[in-house]
mmCIF file of C-alpha atoms in Angstrom:
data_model
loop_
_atom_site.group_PDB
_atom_site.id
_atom_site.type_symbol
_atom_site.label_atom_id
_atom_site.label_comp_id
_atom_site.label_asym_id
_atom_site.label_seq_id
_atom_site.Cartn_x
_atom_site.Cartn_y
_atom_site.Cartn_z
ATOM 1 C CA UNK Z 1 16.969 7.556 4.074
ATOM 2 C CA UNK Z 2 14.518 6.863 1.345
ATOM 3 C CA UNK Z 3 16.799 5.718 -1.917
ATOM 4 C CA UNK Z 4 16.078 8.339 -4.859
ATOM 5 C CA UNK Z 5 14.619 5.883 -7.400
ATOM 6 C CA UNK Z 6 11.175 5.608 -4.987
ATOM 7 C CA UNK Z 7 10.819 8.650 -5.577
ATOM 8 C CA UNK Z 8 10.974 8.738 -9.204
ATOM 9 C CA UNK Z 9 9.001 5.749 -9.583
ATOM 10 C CA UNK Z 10 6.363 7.501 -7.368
ATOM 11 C CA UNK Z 11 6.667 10.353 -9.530
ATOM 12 C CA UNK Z 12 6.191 8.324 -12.876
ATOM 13 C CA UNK Z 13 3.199 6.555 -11.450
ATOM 14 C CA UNK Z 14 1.342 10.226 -10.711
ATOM 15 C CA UNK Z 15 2.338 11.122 -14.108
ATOM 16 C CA UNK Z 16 0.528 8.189 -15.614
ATOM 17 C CA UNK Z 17 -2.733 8.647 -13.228
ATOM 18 C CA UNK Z 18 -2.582 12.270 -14.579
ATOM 19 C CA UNK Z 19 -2.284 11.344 -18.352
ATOM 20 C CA UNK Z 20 -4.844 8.827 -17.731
ATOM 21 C CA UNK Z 21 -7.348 11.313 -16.361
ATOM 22 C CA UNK Z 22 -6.642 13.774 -18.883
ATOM 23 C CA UNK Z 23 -7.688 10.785 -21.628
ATOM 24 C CA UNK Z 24 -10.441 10.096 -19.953
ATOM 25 C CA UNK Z 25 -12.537 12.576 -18.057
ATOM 26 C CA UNK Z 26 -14.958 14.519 -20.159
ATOM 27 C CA UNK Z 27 -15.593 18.262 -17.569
ATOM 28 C CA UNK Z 28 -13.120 20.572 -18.774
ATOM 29 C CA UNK Z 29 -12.105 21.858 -14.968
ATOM 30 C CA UNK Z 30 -11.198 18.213 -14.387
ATOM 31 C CA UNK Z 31 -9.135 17.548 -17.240
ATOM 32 C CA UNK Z 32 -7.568 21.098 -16.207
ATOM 33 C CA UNK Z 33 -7.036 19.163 -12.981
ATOM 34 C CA UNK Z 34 -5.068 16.378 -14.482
ATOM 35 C CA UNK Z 35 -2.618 19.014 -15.761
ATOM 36 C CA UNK Z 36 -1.972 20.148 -12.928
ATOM 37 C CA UNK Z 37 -1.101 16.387 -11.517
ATOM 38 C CA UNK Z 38 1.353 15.419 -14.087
ATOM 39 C CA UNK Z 39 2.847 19.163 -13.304
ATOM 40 C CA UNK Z 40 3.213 18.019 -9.435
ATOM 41 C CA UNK Z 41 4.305 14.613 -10.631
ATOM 42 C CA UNK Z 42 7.260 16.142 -12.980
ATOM 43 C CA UNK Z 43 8.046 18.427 -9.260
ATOM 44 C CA UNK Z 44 8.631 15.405 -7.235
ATOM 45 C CA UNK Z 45 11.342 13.902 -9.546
ATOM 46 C CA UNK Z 46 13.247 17.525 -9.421
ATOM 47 C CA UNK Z 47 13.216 17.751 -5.527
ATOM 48 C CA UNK Z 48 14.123 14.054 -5.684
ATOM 49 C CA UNK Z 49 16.946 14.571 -8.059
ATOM 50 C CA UNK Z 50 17.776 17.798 -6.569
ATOM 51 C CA UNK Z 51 18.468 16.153 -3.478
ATOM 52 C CA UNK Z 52 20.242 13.121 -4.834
ATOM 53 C CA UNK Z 53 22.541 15.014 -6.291
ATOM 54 C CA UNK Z 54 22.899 17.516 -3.448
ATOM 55 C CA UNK Z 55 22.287 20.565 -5.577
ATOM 56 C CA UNK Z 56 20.000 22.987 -5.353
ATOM 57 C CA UNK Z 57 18.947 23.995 -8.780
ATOM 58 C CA UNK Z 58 16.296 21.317 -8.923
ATOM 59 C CA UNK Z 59 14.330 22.850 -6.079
ATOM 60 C CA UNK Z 60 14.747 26.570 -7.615
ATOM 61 C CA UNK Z 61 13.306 24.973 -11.083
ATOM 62 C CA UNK Z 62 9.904 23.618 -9.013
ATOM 63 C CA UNK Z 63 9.952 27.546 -7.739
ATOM 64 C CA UNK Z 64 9.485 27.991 -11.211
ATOM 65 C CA UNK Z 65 7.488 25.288 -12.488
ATOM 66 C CA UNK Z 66 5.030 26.940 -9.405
ATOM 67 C CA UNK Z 67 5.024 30.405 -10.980
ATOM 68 C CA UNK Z 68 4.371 28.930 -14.766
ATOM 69 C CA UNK Z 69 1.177 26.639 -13.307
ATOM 70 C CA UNK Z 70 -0.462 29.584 -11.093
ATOM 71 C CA UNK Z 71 -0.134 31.666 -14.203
ATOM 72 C CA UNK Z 72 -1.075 28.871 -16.470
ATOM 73 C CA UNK Z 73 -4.443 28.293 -14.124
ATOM 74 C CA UNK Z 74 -5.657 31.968 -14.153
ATOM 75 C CA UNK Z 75 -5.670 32.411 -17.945
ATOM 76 C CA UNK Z 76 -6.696 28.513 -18.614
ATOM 77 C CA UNK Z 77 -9.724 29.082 -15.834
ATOM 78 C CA UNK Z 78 -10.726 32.287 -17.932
ATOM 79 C CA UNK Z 79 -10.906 30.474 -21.166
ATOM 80 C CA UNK Z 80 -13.117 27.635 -19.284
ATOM 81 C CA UNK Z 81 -15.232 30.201 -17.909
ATOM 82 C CA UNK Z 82 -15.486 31.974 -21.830
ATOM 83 C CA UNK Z 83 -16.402 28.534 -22.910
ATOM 84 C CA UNK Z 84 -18.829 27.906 -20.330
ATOM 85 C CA UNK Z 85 -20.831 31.322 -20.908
ATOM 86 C CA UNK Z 86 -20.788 30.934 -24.826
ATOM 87 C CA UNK Z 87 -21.658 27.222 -25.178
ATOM 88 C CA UNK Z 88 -23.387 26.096 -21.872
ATOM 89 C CA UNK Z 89 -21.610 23.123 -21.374
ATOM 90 C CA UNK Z 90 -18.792 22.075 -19.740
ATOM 91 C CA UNK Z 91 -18.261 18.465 -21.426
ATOM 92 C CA UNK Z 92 -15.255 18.216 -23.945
ATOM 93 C CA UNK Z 93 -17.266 16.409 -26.120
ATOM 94 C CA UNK Z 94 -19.737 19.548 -27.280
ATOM 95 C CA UNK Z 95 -16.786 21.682 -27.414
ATOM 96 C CA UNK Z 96 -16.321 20.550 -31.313
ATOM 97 C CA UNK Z 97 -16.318 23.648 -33.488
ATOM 98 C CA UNK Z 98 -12.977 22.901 -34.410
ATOM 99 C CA UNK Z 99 -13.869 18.855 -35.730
ATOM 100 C CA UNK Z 100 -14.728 18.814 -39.365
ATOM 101 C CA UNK W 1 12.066 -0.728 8.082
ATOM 102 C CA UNK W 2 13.111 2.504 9.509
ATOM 103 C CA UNK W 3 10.675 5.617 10.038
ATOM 104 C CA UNK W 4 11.243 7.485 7.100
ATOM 105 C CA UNK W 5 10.331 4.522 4.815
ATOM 106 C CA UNK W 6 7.503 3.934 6.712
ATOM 107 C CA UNK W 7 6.175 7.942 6.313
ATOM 108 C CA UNK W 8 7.764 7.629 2.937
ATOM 109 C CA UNK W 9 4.905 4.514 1.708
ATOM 110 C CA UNK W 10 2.100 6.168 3.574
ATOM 111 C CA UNK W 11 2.807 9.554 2.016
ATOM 112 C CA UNK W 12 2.824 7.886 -1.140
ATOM 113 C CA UNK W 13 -0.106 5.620 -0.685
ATOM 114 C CA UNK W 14 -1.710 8.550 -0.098
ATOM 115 C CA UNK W 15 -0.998 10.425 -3.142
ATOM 116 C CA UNK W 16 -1.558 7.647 -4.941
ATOM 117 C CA UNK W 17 -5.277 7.146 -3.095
ATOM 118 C CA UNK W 18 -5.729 10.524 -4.237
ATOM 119 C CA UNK W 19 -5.055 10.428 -7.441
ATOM 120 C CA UNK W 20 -6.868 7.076 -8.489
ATOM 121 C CA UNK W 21 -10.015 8.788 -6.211
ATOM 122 C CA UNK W 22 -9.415 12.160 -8.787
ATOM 123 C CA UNK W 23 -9.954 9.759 -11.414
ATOM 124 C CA UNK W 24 -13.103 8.092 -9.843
ATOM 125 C CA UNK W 25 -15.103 10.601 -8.969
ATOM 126 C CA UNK W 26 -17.640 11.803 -10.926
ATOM 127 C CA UNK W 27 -18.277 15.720 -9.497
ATOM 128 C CA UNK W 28 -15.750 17.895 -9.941
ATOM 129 C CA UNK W 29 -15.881 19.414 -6.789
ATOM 130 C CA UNK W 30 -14.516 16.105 -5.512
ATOM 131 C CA UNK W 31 -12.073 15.904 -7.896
ATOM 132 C CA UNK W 32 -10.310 19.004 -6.775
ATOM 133 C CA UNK W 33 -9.997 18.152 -2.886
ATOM 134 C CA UNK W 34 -8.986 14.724 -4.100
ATOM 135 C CA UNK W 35 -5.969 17.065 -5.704
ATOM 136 C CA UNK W 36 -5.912 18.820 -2.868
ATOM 137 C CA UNK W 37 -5.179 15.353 -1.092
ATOM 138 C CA UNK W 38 -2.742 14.826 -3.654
ATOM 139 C CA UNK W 39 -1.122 17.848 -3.111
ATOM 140 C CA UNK W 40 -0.560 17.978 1.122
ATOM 141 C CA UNK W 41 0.837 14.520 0.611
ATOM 142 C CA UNK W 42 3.524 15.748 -1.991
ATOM 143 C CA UNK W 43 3.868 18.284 0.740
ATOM 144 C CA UNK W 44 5.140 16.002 3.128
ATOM 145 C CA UNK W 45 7.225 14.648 1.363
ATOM 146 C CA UNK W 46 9.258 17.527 0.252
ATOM 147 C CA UNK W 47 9.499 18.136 3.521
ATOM 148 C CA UNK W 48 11.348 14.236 3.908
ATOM 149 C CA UNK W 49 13.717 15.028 1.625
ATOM 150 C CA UNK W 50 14.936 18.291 3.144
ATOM 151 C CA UNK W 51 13.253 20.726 0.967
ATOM 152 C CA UNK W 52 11.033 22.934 3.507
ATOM 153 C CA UNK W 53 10.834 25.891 1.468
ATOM 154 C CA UNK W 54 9.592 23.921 -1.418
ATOM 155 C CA UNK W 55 7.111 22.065 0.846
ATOM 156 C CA UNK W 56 5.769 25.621 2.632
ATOM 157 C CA UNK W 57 5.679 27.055 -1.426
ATOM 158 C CA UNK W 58 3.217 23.914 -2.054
ATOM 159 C CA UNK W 59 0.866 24.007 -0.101
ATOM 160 C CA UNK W 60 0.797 28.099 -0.121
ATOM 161 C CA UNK W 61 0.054 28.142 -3.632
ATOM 162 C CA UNK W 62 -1.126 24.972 -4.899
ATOM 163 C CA UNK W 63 -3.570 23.753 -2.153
ATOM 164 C CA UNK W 64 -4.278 27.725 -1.225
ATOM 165 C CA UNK W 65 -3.507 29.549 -4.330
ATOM 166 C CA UNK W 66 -4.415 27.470 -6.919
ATOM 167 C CA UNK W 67 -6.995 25.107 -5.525
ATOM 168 C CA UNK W 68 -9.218 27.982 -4.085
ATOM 169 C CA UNK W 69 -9.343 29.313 -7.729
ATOM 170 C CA UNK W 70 -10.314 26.194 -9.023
ATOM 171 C CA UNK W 71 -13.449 25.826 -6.767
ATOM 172 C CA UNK W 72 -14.472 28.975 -7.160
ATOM 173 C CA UNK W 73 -14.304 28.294 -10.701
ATOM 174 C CA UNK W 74 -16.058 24.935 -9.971
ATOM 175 C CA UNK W 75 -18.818 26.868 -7.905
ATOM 176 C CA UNK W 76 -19.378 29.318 -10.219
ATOM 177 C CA UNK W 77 -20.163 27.497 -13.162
ATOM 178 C CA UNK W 78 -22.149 25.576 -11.535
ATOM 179 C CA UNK W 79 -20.621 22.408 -12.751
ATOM 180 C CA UNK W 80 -22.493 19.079 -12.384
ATOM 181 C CA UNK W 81 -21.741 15.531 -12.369
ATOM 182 C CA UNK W 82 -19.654 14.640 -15.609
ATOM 183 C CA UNK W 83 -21.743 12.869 -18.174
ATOM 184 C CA UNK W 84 -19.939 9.250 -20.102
ATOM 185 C CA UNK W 85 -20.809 8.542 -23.617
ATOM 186 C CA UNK W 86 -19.857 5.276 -25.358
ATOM 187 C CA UNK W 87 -16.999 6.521 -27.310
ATOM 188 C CA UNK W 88 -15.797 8.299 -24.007
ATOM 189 C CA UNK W 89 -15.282 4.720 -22.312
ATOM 190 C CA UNK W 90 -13.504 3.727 -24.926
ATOM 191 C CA UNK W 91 -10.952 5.723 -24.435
ATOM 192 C CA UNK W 92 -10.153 3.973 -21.063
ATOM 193 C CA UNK W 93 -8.490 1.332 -22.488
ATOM 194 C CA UNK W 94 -5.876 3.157 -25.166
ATOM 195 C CA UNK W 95 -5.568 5.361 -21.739
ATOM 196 C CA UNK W 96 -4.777 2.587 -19.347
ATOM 197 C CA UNK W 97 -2.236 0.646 -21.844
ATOM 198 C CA UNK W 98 -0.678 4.232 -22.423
ATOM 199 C CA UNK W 99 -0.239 4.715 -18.797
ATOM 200 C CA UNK W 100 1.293 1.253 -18.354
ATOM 201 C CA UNK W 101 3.500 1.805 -20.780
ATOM 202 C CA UNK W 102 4.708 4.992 -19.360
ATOM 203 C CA UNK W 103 5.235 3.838 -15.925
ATOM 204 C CA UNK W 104 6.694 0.672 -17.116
ATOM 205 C CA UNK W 105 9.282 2.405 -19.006
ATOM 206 C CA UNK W 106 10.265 5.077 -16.682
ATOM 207 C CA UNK W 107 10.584 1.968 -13.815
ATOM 208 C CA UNK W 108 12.846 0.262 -16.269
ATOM 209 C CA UNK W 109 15.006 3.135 -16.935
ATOM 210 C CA UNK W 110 15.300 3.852 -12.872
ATOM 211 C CA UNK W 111 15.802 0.030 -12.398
ATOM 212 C CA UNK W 112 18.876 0.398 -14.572
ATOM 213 C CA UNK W 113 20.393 3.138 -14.206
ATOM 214 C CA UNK W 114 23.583 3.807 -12.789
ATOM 215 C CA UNK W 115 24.477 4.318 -8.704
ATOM 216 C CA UNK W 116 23.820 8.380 -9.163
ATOM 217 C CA UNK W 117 20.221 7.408 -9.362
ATOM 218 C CA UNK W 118 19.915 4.659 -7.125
ATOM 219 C CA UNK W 119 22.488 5.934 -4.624
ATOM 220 C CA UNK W 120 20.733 7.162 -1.215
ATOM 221 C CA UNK W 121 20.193 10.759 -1.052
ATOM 222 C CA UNK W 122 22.471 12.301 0.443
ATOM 223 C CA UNK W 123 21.830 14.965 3.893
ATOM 224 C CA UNK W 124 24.180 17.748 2.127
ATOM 225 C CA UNK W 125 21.320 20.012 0.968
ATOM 226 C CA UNK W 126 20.573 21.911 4.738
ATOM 227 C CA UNK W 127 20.024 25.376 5.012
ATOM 228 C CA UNK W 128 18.556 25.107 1.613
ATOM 229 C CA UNK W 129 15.687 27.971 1.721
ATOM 230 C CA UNK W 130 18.720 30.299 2.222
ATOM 231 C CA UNK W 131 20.443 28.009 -0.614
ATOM 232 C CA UNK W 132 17.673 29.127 -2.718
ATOM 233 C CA UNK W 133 17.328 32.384 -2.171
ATOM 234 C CA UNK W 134 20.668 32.835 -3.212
ATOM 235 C CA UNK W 135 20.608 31.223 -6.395
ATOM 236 C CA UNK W 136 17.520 33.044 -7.057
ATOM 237 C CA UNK W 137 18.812 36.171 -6.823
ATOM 238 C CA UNK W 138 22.158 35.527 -8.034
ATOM 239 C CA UNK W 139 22.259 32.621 -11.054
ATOM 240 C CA UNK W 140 18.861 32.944 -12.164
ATOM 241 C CA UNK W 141 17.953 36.800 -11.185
ATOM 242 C CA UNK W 142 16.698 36.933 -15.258
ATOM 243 C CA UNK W 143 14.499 34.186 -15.817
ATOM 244 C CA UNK W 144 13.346 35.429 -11.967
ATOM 245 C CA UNK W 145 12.336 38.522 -13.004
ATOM 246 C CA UNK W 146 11.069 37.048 -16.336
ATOM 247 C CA UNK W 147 8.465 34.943 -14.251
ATOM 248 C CA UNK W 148 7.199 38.634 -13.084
ATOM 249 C CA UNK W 149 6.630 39.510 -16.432
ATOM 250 C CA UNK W 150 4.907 36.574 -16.965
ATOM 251 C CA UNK W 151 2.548 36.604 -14.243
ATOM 252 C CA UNK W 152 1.702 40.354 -14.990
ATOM 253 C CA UNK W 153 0.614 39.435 -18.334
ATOM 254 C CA UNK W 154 -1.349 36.098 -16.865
ATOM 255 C CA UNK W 155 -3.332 38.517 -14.892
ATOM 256 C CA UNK W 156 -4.002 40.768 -17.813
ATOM 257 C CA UNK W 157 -4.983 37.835 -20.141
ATOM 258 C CA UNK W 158 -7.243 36.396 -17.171
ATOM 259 C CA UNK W 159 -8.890 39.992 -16.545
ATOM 260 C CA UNK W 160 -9.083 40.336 -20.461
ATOM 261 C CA UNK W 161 -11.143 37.097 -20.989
ATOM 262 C CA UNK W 162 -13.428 36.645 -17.862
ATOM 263 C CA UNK W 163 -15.083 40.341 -18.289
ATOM 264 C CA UNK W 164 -18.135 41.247 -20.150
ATOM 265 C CA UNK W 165 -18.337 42.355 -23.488
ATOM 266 C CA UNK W 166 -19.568 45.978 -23.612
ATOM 267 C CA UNK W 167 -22.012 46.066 -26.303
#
């Protein structure tokens, strides 16, 4: 069997490729993207754990953490799409109203 | 080695491939199947540990579900190849030490820690789609039928922003 702590280090090095992408890719779907890694990354350590521990609560959790993205994508894809229509542009960078 | 550490590192590599390529890529239409990538790979390796309803859940709704939406998105928009200013590839390098730091300290904890963490999984958790469905329904039947709510009011907020305003 494959010891537990592979797993978690596997899962902390997606996590950090995620946070990395979110810092630095300027299209607004892609940073959107990177969310979704780290959420996939923070998935792997509860199955991992889950199983290490033989209980099952971990994998019910990732059920969960599932639902929250898929809802999290359809009303974060909206707000991309609003953004698109009103300001033409899809880089972070012209998305500024907000900056003093 | 034996064969699940050998389909355990080339699961891995592959995630790991496509992540990095996620990051490398400068369309975003090849960022998402590099996700997509990403995804089948985590896939499999639920499916090592045991967890085949997890697995069959991942690649149902994040590499169907999910994914699909974001290309459609991707296609709709028409969106183009991302453009880099100076200040942008600056942030690489706060980024990269950030990362590094991360990874480092979350190998150093695991590197530590006790035998519960470093002990070898253990083969106890069979049957464990019925396990789940179980627990589901029994310990967390509210925060189950909370998610409901939640996605009802997802696919309001979605169909609330993406339509027209009537004027």
């Amino acid at each position: 069997m494959v010891p537990t702590n592979y797993y978690v280090i596997l899962s902390a090095i997606l996590f950090g490729l995620g946070v990395f992408a979110f810092i630095f890719k300027r299209n607004l779907i892609t940073i959107f993207m990177s969310i979704e890694l780290m959420l996939n990354a923070v998935n792997l350590a509860f199955v991992a754990f889950s199983q290490a521990f033989g209980r099952l609560d971990g994998q019910v959790f990732v059920l969960f953490v599932i639902v929250v993205a898929a809802a999290e994508a359809a009303v974060g894809l909206g707000i991309i799409i609003l953004i698109a229509r009103n300001r033409q542009t899809l880089n972070v960078e012209r998305v500024d109203l907000l900056k003093l | 080695m034996t064969a699940p550490l050998v389909v355990f590192f080339a699961l891995a590599a592959l995630a790991v491939i496509g992540a990095v390529s996620l990051i490398l890529q400068k369309h975003p239409i090849h960022s998402a199947l590099s996700l997509i990538v990403v995804m089948v790979a985590l896939a499999g390796l639920y499916l090592l540990m045991g967890a085949e309803f997890v697995a069959a859940v991942q690649i149902i709704v994040y590499g169907g579900a999910i994914m699909v939406l974001f290309v459609f998105v991707i296609m709709l928009l028409n969106a183009g190849v991302e453009e880099h200013t100076n200040l942008s590839k600056m942030a690489g390098a706060p980024g990269l030490l950030l990362v590094l730091a991360l990874a480092g300290f979350v190998a150093a904890t695991v590197a530590k820690s006790g035998a519960s963490v470093q002990a070898t999984a253990q083969t106890g958790v069979l049957s464990s789609t019925k396990g789940i469905s179980e627990m589901v329904f029994k310990d967390f039947v509210y925060p189950f039928e909370l998610t409901s709510f939640l996605i009802l009011v997802a696919i309001l907020g979605a169909t609330v922003l993406a339509q027209r305003e009537k004027s």
